[in-house]
CSV table of C-alpha atoms in Angstrom, one decimal:
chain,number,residue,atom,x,y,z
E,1,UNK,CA,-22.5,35.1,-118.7
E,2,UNK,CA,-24.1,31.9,-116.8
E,3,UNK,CA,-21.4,29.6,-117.6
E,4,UNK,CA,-18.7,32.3,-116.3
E,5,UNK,CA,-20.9,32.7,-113.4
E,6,UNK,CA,-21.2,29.0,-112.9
E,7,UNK,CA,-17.5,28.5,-113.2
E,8,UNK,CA,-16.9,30.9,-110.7
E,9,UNK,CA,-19.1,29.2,-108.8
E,10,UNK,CA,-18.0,26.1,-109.0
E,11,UNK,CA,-14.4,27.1,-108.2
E,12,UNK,CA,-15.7,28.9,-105.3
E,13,UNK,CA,-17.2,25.9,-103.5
E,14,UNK,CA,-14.0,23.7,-104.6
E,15,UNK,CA,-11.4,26.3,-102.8
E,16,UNK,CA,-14.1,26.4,-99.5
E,17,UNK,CA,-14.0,22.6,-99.4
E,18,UNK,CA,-10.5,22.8,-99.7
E,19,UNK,CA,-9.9,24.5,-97.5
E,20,UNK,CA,-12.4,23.2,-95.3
E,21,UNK,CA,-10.6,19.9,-95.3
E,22,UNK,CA,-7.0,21.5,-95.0
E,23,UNK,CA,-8.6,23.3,-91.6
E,24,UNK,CA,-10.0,19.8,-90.3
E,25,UNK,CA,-7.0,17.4,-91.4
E,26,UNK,CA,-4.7,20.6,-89.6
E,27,UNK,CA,-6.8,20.7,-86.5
E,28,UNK,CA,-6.8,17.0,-85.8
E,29,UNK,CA,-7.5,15.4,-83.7
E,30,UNK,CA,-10.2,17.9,-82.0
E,31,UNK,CA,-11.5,15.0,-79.5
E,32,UNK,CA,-10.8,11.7,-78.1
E,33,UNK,CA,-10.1,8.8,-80.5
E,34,UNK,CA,-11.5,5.5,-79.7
E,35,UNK,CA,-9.1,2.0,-80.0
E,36,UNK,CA,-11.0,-0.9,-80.7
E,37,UNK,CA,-9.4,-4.2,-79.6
E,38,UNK,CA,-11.3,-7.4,-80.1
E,39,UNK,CA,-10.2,-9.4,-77.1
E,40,UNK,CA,-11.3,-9.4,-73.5
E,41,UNK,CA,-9.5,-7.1,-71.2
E,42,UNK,CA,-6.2,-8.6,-69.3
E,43,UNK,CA,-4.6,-10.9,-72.4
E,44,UNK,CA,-1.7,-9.6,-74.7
E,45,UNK,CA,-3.5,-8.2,-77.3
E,46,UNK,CA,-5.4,-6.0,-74.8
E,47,UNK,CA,-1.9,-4.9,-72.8
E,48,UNK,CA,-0.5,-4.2,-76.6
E,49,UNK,CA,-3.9,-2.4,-77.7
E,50,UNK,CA,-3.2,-0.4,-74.4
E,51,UNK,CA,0.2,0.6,-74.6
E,52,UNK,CA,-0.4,2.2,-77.9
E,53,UNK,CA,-3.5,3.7,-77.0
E,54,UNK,CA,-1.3,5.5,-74.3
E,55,UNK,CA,1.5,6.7,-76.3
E,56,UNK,CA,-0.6,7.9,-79.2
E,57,UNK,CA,-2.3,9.9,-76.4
E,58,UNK,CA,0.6,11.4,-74.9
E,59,UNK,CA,2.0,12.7,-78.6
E,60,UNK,CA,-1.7,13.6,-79.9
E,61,UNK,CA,-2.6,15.4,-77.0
E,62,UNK,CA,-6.1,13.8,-77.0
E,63,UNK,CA,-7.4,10.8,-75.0
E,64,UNK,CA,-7.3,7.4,-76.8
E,65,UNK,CA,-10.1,5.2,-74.8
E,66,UNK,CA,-9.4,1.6,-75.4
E,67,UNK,CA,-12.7,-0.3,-76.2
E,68,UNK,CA,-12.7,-4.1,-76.1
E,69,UNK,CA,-15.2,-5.8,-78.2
E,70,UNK,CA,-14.7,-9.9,-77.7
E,71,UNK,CA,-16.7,-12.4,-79.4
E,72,UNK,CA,-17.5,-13.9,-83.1
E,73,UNK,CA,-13.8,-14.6,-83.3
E,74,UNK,CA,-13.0,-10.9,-83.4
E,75,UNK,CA,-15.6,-10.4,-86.3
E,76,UNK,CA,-17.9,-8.2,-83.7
E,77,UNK,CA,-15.4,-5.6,-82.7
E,78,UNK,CA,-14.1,-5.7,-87.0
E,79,UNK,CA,-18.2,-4.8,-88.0
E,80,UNK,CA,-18.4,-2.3,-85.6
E,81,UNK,CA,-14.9,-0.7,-87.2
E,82,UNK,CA,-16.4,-1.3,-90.5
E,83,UNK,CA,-19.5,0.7,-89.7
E,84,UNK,CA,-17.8,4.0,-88.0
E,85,UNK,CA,-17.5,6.8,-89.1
E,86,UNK,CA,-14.0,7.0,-91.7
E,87,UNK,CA,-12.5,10.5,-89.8
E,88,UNK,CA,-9.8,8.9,-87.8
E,89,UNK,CA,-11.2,9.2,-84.6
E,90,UNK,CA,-12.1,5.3,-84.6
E,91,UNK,CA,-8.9,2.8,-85.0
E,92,UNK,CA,-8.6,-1.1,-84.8
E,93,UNK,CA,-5.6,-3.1,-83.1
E,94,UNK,CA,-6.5,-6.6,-84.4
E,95,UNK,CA,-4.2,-9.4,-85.9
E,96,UNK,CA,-4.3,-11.7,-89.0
E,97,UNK,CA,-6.7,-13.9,-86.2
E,98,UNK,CA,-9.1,-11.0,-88.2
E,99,UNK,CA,-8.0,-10.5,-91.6
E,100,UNK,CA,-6.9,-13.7,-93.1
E,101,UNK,CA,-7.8,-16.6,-91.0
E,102,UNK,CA,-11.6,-16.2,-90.4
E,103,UNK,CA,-11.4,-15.6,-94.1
E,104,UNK,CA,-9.9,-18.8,-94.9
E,105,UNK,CA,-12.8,-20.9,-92.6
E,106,UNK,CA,-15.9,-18.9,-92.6
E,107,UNK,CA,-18.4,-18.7,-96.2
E,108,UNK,CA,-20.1,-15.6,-94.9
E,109,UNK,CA,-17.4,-12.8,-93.4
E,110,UNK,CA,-19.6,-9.5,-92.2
E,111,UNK,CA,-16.7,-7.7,-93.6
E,112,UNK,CA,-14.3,-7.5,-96.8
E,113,UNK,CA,-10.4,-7.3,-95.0
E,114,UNK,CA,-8.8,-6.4,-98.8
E,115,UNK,CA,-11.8,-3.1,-99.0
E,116,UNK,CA,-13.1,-2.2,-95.8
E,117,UNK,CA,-9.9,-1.1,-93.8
E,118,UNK,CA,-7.2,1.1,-94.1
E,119,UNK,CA,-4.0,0.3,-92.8
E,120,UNK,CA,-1.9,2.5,-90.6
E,121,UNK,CA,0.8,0.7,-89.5
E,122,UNK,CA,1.9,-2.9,-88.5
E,123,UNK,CA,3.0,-2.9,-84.7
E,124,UNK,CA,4.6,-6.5,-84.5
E,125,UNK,CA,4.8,-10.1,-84.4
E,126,UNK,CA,3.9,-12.7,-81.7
E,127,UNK,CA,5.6,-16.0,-82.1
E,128,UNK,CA,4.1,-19.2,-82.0
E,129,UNK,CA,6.0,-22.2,-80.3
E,130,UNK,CA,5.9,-26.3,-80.6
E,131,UNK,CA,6.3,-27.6,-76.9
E,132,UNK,CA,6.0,-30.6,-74.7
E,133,UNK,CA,6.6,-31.4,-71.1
E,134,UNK,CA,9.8,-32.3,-69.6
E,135,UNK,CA,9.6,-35.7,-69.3
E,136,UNK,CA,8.5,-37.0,-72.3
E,137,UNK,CA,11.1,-39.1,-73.9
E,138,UNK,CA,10.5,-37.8,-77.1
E,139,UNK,CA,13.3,-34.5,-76.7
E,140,UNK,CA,13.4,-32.7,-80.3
E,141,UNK,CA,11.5,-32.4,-83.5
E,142,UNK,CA,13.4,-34.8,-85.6
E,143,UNK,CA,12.4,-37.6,-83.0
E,144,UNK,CA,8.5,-36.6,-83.2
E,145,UNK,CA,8.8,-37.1,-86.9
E,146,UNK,CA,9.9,-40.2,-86.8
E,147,UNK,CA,7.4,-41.2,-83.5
E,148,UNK,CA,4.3,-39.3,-86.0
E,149,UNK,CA,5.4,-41.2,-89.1
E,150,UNK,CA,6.1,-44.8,-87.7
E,151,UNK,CA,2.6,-43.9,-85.8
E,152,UNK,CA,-0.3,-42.1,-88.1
E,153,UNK,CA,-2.5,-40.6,-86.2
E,154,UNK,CA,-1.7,-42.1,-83.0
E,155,UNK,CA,0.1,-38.6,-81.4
E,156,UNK,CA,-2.4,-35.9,-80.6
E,157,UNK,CA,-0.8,-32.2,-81.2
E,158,UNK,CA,-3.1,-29.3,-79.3
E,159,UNK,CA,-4.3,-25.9,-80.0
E,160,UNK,CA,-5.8,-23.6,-78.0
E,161,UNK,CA,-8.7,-23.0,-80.1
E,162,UNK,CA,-10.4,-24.3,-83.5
E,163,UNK,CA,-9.6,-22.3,-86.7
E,164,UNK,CA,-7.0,-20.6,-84.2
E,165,UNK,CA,-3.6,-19.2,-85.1
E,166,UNK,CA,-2.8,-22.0,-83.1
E,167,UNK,CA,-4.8,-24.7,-85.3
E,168,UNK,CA,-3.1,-23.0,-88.8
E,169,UNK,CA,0.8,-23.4,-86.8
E,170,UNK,CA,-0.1,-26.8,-86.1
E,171,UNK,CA,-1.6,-28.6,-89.5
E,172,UNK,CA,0.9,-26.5,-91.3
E,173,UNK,CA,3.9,-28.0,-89.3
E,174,UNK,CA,2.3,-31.7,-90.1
E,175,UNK,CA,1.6,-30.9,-93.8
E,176,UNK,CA,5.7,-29.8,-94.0
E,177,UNK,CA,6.3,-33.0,-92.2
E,178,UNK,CA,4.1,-35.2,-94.0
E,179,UNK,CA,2.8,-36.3,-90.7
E,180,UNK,CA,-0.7,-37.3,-89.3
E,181,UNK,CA,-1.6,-36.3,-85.4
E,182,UNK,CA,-4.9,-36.0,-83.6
E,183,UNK,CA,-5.9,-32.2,-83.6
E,184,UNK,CA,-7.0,-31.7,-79.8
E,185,UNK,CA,-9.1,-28.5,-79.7
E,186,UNK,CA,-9.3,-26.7,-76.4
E,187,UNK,CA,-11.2,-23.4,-75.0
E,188,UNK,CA,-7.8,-21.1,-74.9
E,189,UNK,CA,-4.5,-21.6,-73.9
E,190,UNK,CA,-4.4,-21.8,-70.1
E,191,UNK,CA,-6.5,-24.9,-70.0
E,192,UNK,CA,-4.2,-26.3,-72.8
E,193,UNK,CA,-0.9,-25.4,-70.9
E,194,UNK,CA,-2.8,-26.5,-68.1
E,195,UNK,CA,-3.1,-29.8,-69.6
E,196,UNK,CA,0.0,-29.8,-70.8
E,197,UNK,CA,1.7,-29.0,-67.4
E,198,UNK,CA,-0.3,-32.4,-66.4
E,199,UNK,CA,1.3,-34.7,-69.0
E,200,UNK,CA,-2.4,-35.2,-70.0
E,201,UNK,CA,-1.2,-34.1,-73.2
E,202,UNK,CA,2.2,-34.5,-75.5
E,203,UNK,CA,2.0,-31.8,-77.7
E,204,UNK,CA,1.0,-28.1,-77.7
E,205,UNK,CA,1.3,-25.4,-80.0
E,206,UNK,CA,1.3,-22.1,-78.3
E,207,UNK,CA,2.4,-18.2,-78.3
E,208,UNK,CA,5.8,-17.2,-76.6
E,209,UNK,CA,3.7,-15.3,-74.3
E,210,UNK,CA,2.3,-18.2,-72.6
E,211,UNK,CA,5.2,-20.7,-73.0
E,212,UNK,CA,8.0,-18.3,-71.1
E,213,UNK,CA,6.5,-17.9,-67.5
E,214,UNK,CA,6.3,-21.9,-67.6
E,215,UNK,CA,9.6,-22.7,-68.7
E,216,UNK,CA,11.4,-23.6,-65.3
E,217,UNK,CA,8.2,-25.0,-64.6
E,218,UNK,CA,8.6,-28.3,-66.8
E,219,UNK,CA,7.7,-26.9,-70.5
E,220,UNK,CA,9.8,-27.7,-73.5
E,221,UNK,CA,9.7,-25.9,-76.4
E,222,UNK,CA,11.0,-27.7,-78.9
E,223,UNK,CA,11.1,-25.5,-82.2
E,224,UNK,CA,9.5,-21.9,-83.4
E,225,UNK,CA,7.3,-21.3,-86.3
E,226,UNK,CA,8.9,-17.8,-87.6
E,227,UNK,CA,11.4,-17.3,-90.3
E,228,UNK,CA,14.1,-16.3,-87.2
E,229,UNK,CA,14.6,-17.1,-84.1
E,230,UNK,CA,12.3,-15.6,-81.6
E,231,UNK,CA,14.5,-13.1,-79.4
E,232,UNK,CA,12.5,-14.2,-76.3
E,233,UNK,CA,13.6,-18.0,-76.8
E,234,UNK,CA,17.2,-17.5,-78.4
E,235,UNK,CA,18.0,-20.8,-78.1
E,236,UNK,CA,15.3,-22.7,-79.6
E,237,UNK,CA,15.7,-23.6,-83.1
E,238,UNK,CA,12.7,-22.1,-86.0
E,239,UNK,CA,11.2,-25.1,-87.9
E,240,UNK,CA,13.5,-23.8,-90.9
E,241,UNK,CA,16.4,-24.4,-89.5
E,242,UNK,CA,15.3,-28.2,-88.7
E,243,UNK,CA,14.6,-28.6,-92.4
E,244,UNK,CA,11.0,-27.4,-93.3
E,245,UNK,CA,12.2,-23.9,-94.5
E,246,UNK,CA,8.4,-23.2,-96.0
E,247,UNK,CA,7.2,-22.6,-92.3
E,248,UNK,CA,6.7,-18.9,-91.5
E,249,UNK,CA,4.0,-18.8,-89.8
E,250,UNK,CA,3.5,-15.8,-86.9
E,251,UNK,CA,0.5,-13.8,-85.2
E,252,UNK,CA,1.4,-10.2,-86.3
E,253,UNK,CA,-0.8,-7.3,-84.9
E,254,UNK,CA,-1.9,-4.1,-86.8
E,255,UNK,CA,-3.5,-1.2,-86.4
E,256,UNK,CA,-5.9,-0.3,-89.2
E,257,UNK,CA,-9.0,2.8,-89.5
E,258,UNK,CA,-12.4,2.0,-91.6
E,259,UNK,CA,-11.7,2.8,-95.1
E,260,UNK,CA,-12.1,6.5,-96.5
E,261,UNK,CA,-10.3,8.2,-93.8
E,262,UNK,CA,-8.6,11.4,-95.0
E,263,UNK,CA,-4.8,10.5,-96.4
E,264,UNK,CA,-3.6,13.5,-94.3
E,265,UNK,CA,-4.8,11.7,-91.2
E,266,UNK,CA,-4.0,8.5,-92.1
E,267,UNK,CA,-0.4,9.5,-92.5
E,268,UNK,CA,0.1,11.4,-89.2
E,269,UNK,CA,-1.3,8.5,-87.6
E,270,UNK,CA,1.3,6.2,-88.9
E,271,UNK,CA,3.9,8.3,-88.3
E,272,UNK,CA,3.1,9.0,-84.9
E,273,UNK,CA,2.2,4.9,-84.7
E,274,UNK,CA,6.0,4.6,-86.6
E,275,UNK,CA,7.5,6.5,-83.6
E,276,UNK,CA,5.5,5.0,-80.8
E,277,UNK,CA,6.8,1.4,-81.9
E,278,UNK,CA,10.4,2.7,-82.0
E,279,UNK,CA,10.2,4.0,-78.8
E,280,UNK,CA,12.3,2.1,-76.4
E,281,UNK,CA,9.8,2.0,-73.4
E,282,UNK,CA,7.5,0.8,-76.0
E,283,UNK,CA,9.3,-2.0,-77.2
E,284,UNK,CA,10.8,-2.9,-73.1
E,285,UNK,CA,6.9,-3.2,-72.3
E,286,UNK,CA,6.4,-5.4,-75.1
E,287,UNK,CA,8.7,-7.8,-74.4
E,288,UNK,CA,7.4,-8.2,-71.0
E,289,UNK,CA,4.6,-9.8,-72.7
E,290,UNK,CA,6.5,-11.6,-75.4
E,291,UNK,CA,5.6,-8.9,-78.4
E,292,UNK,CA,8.7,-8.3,-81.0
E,293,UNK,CA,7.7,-4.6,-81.6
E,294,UNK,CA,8.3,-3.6,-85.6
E,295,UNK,CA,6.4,-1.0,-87.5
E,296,UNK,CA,5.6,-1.6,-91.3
E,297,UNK,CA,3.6,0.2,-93.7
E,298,UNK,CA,1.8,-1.8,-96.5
E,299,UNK,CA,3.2,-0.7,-99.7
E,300,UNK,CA,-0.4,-3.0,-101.2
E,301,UNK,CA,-2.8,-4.0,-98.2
E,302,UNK,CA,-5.1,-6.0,-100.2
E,303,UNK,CA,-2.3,-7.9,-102.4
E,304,UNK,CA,-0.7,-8.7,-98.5
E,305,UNK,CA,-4.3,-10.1,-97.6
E,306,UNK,CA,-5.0,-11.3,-100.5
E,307,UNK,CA,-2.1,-13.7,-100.1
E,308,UNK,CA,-2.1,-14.8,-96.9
E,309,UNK,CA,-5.5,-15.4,-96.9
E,310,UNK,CA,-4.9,-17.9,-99.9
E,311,UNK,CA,-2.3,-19.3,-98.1
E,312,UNK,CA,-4.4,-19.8,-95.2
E,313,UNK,CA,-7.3,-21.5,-97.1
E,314,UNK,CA,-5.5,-23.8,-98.9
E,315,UNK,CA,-3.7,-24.9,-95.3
E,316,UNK,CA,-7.2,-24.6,-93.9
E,317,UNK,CA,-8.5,-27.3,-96.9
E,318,UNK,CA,-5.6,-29.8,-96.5
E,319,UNK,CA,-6.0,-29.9,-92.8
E,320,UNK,CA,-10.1,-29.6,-92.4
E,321,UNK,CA,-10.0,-26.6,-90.6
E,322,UNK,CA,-13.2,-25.1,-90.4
E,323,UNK,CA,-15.2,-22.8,-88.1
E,324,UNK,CA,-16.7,-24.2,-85.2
């Protein structure tokens, strides 16, 4: 008699939380949802982070309040993800800036990328460009291979930031190469272009975003770093074309939730994600900035980071790359 009373018990409270959890998942969302971006206000990432925010409000019928959370090369905003609550009322619009390369130069990440997220949806890729100014004699990439190798380490070749997507592009365009150039750090990109703009330097490595205004302005790009041609530079050549076909190298943004969220609500918010990315206003406001809108679920998240990030380190070891 106890143990039919405890079975019925038991059953009891399984069918409540059932449908408990049916009656919460079918309700959702029930108050605003929070987007955490990890970048000041004003750059790309912020307008991208805010365009979603704004469609996903308009077809969830609830606010979507963008916070940004700059600083600790995007490992502040990424804790604070980490830490929320898992009910899908917290999301994260980062890049692989967060979840393979602070990975691949820091010993002590607050955060495990492969555990501690789940992924909703990629949103798209931001390319990253080789330039130079106009005058320099030097005109295409075959030439600055030649220049690099007749001259080790007598070209410089700038990023806009140590450990940087910017860094990775350009020590993995000299490792295909088999080149040696002066790595010249700077504080972000508009002092870099800045410089750049000033034939102060020869080389820059840069996204699309900040090469296009400047290109009737005396900028050069000479070749991209993706697998295809960037649609916002048709007729610059990728690095693969010009004979280094292992160079695939882009920023491409996500949108993840702290792992444990509910599968229900993880699912509507990729599909709803799926459809905002489709959506042609969407994708005409990302080009504006230079973002190649293209939704993709991760069949294996942390197989995807798990390569990349190796990838990553063993760039990260052959070209010293390590945090600042």
């Amino acid at each position: 008699m106890i143990r039919m009373f405890l079975a019925a018990a038991i059953a009891s409270a399984w069918v409540v939380g059932c449908v408990s959890t049916a009656t919460a998942q079918g309700s959702y969302p029930e108050k605003p949802l929070q987007l955490i971006v990890p970048f000041p206000a004003g750059g790309a990432s912020d307008v991208v982070g805010r365009i979603i925010a704004g469609e996903l409000e308009a077809r969830m019928g609830k606010p979507v309040i963008v916070l940004n959370r700059p600083g600790g090369g995007t490992t502040i905003a990424a804790k604070e993800v980490v830490n929320a609550a898992p009910d899908g009322y917290t999301l994260f619009s980062s890049s692989n800036s967060t979840f393979t390369l602070q990975n691949a130069v820091k010993e002590n990440v607050p955060y495990d990328s492969a555990k501690d997220f789940e992924p909703i949806g990629q949103t798209g890729t931001l390319a990253m460009v080789l330039v130079t100014h106009r005058d320099n004699p030097i005109k295409d990439v075959a030439a600055l291979v030649a220049a690099a190798k007749a001259n080790p380490d007598k070209l410089s070749l700038a990023s806009f930031g140590v450990a940087t997507i910017s860094h990775f592009a350009g020590e993995l365009f000299k490792s295909s190469a088999g080149i040696k150039m002066v790595h010249l750090p700077y504080k972000g990109s508009a002092p870099a272009m800045n410089d750049l703009m000033g034939k102060h330097i020869e080389y820059h490595v840069d996204t699309v975003i900040a090469i296009r205004p400047l290109l009737e302005s005396g900028v050069r790009p000479l070749a991209v770093f993706s697998a295809k041609r960037s649609p916002f530079l048709p007729d610059v050549p990728t690095l693969a074309e010009l004979g280094y076909p292992n160079i695939d190298l882009v920023s491409w943004g996500t949108v993840v939730a702290p792992k444990g969220i509910p599968p229900a609500i993880r699912d509507r918010l990729a599909s709803v994600l799926e459809e905002v990315v489709a959506s042609p206003s969407v994708i005409e406001r990302f080009q504006k900035v230079g973002y190649e809108a293209g939704f993709k679920r991760y069949s294996d998240w942390p197989g995807f980071i798990a390569k990349e990030t190796a990838e990553m380190k063993e760039l990260a070891r052959k070209g010293g790359i390590k945090e600042e």
